[in-house]
CSV table of C-alpha atoms in Angstrom, one decimal:
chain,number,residue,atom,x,y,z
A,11,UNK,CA,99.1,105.3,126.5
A,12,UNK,CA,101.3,102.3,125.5
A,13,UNK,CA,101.1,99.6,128.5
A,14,UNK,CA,104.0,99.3,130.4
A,15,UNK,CA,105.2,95.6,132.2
A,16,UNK,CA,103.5,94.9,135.4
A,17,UNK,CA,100.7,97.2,134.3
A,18,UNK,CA,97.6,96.6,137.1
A,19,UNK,CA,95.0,97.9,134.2
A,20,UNK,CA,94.7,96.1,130.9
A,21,UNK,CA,94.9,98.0,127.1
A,22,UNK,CA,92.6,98.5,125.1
A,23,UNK,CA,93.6,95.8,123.0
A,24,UNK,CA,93.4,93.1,125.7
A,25,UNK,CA,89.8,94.3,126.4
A,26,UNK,CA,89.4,93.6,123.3
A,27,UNK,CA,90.7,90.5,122.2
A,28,UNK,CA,88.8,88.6,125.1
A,29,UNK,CA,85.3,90.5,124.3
A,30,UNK,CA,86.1,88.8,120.6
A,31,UNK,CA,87.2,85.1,122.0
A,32,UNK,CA,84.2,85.3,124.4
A,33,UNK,CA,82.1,86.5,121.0
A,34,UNK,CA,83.7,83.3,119.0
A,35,UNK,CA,82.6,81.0,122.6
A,36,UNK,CA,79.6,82.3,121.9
A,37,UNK,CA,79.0,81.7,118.6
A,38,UNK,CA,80.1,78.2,119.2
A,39,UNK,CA,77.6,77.5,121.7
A,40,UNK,CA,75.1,78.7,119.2
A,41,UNK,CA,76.4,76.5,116.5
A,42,UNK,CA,75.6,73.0,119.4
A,43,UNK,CA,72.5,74.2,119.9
A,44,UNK,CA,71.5,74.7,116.5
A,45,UNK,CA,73.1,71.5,115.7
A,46,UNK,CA,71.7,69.7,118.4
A,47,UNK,CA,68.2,70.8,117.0
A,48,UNK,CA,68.5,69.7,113.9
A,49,UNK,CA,69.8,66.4,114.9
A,50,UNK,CA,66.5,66.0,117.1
A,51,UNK,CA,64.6,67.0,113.6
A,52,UNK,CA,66.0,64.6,111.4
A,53,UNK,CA,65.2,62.0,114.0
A,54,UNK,CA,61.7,63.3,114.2
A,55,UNK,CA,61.9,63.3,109.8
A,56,UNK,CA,62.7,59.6,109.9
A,57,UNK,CA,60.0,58.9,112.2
A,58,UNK,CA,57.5,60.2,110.3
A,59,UNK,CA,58.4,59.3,106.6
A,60,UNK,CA,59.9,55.4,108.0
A,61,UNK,CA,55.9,54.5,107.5
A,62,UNK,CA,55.3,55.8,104.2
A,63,UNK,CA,58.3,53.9,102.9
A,64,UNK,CA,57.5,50.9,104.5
A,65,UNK,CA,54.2,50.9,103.1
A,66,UNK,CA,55.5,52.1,99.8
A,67,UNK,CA,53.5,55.4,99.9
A,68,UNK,CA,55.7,57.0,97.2
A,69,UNK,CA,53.4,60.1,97.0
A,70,UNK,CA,53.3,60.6,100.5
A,71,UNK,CA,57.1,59.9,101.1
A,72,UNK,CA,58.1,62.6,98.7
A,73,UNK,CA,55.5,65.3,100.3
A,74,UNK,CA,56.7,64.4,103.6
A,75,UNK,CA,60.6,65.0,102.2
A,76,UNK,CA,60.1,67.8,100.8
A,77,UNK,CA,58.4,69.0,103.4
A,78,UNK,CA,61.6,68.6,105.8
A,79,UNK,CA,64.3,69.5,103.1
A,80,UNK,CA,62.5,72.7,102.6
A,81,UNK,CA,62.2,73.5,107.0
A,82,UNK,CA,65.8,72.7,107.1
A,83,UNK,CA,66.7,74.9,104.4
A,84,UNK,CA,64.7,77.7,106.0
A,85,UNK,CA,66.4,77.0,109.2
A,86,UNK,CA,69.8,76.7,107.5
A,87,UNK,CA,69.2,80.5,106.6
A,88,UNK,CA,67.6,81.9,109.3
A,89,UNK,CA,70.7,80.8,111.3
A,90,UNK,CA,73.0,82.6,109.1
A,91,UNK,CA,71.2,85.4,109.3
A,92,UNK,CA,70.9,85.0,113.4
A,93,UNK,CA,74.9,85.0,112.8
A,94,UNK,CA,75.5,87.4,110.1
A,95,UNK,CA,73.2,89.8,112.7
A,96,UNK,CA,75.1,89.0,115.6
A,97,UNK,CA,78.9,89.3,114.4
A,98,UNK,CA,77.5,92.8,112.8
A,99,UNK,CA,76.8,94.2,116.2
A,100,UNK,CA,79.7,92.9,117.8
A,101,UNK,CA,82.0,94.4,114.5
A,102,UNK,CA,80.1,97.7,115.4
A,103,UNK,CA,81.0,98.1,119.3
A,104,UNK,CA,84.8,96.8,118.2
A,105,UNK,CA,85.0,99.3,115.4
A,106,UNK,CA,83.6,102.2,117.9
A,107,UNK,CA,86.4,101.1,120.4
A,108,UNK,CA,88.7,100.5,118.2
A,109,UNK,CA,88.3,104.5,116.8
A,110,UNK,CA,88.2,105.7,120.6
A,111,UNK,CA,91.4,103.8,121.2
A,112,UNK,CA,93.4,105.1,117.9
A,113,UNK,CA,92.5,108.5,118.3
A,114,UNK,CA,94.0,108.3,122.3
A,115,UNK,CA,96.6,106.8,121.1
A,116,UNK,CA,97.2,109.6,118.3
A,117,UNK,CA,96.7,112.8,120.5
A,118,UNK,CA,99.3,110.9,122.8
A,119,UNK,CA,101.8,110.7,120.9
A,120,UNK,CA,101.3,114.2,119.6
A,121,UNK,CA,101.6,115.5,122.7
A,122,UNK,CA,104.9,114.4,123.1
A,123,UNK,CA,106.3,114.4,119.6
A,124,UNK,CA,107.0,118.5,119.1
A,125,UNK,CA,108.9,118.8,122.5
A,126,UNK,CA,110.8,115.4,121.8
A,127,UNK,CA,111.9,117.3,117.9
A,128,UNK,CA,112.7,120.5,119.9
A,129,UNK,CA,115.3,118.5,122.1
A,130,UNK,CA,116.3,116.5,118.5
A,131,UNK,CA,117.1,120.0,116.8
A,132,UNK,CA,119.3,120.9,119.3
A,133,UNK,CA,121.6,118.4,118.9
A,134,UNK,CA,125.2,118.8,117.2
A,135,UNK,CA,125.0,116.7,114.5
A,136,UNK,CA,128.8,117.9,113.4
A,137,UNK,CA,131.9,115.9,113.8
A,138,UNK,CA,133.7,118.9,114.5
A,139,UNK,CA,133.5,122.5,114.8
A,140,UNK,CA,134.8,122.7,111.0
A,141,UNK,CA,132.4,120.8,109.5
A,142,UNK,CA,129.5,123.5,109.7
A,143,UNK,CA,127.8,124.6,106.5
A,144,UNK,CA,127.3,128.1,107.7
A,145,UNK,CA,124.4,126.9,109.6
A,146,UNK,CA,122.7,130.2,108.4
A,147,UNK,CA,119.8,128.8,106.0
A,148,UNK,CA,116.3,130.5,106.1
A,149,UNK,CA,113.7,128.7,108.0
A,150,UNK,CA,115.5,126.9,110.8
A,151,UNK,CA,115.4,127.7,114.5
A,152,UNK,CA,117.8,129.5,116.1
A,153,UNK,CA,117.9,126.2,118.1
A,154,UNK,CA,118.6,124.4,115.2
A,155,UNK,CA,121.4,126.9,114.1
A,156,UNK,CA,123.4,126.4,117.3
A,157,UNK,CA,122.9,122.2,117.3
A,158,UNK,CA,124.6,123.0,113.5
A,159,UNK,CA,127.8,125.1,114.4
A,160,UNK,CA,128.5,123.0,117.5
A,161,UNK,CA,129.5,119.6,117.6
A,162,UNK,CA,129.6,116.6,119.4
A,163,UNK,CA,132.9,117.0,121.3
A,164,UNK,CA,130.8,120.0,122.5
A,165,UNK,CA,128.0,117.9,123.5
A,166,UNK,CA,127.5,118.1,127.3
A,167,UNK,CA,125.1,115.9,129.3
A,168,UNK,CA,124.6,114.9,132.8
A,169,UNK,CA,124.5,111.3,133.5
A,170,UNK,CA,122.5,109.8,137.0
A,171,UNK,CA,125.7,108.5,139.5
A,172,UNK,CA,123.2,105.0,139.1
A,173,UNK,CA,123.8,104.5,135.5
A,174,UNK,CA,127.5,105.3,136.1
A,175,UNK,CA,127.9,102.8,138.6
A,176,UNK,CA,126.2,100.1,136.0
A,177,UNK,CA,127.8,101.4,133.3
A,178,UNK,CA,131.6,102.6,133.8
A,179,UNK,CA,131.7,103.0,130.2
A,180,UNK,CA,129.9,106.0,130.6
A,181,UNK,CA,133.0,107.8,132.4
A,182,UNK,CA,134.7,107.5,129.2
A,183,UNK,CA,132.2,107.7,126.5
A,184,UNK,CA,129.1,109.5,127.9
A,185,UNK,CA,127.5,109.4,124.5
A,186,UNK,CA,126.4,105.8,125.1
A,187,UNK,CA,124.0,106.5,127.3
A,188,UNK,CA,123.0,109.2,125.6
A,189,UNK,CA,122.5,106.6,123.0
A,190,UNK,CA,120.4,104.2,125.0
A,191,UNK,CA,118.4,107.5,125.7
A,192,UNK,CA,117.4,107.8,122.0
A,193,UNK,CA,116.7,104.0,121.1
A,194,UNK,CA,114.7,103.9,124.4
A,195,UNK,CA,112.6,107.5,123.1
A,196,UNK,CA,112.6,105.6,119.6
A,197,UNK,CA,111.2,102.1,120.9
A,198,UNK,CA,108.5,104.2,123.2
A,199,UNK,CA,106.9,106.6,120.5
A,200,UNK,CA,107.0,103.8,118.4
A,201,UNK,CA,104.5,101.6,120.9
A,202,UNK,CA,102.0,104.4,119.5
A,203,UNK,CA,102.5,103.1,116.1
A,204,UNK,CA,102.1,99.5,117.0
A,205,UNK,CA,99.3,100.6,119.8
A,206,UNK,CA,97.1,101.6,116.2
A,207,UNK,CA,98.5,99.1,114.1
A,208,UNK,CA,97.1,95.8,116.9
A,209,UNK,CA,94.0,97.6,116.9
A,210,UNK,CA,93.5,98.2,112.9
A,211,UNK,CA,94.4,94.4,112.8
A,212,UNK,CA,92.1,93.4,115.5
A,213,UNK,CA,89.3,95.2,113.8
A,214,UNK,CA,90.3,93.2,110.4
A,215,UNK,CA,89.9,90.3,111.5
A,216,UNK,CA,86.4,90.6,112.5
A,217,UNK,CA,85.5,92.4,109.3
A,218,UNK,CA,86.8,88.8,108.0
A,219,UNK,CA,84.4,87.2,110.3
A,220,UNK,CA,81.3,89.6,109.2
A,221,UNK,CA,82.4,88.8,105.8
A,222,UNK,CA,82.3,85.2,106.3
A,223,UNK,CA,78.9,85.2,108.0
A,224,UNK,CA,77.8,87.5,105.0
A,225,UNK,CA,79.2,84.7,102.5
A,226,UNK,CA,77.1,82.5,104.2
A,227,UNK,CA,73.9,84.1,104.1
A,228,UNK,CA,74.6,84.0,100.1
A,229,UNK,CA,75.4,80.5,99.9
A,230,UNK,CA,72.1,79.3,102.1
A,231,UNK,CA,70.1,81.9,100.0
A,232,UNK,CA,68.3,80.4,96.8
A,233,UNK,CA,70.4,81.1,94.2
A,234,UNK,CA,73.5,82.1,95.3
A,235,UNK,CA,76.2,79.7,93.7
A,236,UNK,CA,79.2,79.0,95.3
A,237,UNK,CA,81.3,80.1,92.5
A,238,UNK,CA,79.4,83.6,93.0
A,239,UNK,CA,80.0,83.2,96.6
A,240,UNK,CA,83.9,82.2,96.1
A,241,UNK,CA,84.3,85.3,94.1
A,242,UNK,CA,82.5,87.6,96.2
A,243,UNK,CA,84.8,86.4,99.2
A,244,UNK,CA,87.8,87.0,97.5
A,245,UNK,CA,87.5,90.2,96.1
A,246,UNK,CA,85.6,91.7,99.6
A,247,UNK,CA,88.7,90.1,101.4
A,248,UNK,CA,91.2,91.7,99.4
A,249,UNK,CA,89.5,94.9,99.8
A,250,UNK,CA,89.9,94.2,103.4
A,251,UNK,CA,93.5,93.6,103.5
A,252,UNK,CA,94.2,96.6,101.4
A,253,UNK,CA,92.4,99.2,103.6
A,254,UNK,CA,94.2,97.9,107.0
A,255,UNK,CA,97.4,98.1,104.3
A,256,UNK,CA,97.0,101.6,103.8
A,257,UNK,CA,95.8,102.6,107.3
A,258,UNK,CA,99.3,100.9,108.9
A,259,UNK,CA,100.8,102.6,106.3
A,260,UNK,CA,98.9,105.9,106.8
A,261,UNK,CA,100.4,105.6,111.3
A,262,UNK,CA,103.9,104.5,109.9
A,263,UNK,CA,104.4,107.5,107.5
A,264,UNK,CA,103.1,110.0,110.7
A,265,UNK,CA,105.5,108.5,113.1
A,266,UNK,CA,108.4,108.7,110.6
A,267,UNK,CA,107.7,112.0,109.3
A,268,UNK,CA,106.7,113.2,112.9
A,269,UNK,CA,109.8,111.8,114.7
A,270,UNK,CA,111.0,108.7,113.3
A,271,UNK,CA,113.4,110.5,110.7
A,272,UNK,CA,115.0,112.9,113.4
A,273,UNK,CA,115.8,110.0,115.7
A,274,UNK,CA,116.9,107.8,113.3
A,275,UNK,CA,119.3,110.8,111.8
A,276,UNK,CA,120.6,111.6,115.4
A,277,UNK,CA,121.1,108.1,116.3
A,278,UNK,CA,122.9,107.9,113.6
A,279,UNK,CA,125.1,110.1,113.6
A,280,UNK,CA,125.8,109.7,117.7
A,281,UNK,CA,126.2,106.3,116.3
A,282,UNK,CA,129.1,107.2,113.9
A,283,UNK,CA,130.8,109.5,116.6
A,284,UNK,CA,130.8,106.6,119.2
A,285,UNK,CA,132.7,104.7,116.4
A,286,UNK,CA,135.2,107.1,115.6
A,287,UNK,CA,135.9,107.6,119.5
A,288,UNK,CA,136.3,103.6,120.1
A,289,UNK,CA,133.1,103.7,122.0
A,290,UNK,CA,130.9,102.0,120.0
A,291,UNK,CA,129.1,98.7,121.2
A,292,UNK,CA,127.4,96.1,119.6
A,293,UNK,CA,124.8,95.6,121.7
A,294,UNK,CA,123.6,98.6,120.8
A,295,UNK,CA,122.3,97.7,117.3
A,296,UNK,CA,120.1,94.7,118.7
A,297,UNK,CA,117.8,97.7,120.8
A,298,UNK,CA,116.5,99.8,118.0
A,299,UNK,CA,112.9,99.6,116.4
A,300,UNK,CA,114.2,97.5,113.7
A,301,UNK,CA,114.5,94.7,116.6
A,302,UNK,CA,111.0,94.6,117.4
């Protein structure tokens, strides 16, 4: 479920994001020690090739060299592979997580979305009893029907004494708190939308980091030339940025289809008659999902 203020329990997504900062400590750590090594072997280099250049002991001097520039180069990419290896496994429990936590988040908000378009439908969406169509087309609910032939004069609900008392408003224009009751139903299912969308992002940015420890690997491995590796990095990251393109896009269209239409076309329209009846507010606009 979307985390409420002053929630004891962290989300997912907090859980999360500190596994990966500790992950990126970690990393660091592993980047001084390696460092740190292979400051103490080019010390130990010097100290053994300072003789042969002293002495002017070309031959040995240039087998002692190579010698080192190879070890280090072998070092180089063993430790991108240690990296490449470990960011893989991490990727791998943040993408299993990262799964478990969409599909909560997705059976939550279907659990709540057909009962929240029941209660939609069966609002007047009329300005006046006139203004029906007939309200007798095929396919709709008889629920539907009767939000169509009534209308928003009609429109009856019961307001807590509370809200009165904070809002005198109400007295004479109910229909504003009914309005507050929509942007507030609109700006909670849409938390389930942004719930998926942290997480797909979360998950894409350490497919970035696999794919720069995969990048690495290439450029430490014989052969691999950095205009090879250049390309290869841009065309895996774009690839990247697409699919977490099209899975936002893939929650967004859901919600909107789901609910996000109906609210938006009730709101709307409670909007218009609040307007009309001098009981519009400005305020209002600034509390919708577009304000996010």
């Amino acid at each position: 479920m979307p985390q409420e203020e002053g929630d004891e329990q962290p989300e997912l997504l907090e859980k999360l994001t500190l596994l990966k900062w500790i992950f990126e400590t970690r990393e660091v750590l592993h980047r001084a020690v390696y460092d740190l090594l292979s400051e103490r072997n080019d010390r130990y280099r010097e100290m053994v090739i300072t003789p042969y250049r002293l002495a002017g002991n070309e031959e040995k001097l240039a087998h002692a060299s190579a010698f080192f520039a190879e070890d280090a180069e072998k070092r180089a990419l063993a430790f991108a592979n240690e990296v490449l290896g470990r960011t893989r496994e991490f990727c791998a429990v943040v993408e299993e997580n990262v799964v478990r936590g969409v599909e909560v988040q997705l059976s939550a908000f279907w659990d709540i979305a057909p009962p929240l378009c029941g209660l939609l439908d069966g609002v007047p969406v009329g300005s006046n009893p006139s203004s029906d169509d007939g309200g007798s087309g095929s396919g709709g609910s008889s629920q539907t029907a009767r939000g169509r032939r009534r209308s928003l004069a009609d429109f009856r609900i019961q307001i807590p004494q509370s809200e009165v008392v904070e809002n005198p408003s109400y007295i004479d224009h109910p229909l504003q708190y009914f309005y507050s009751l929509l942007l507030h139903a609109e700006k909670s299912t849409y938390q389930f939308i942004e719930s998926q969308t942290n997480l797909f992002c979360l998950l894409h940015e350490v497919n970035e980091a696999v794919l720069v420890a995969r990048a690495r690997v290439m450029e430490e491995e014989r052969g691999g030339s950095k205009d090879d590796v250049e390309s290869f990095k841009k065309e895996e990251s774009q690839r990247l940025t697409d699919d977490l393109k099209e899975k936002v896009r893939v929650v967004q269209e859901q919600w909107r289809s789901a609910l996000g239409e109906r609210v938006g076309h009730v709101k709307e329209r409670v909007g218009e008659w609040l307007l009309e009846t001098g009981g519009w507010d400005e305020s209002l606009e600034d509390r919708g999902v577009g304000s996010l």
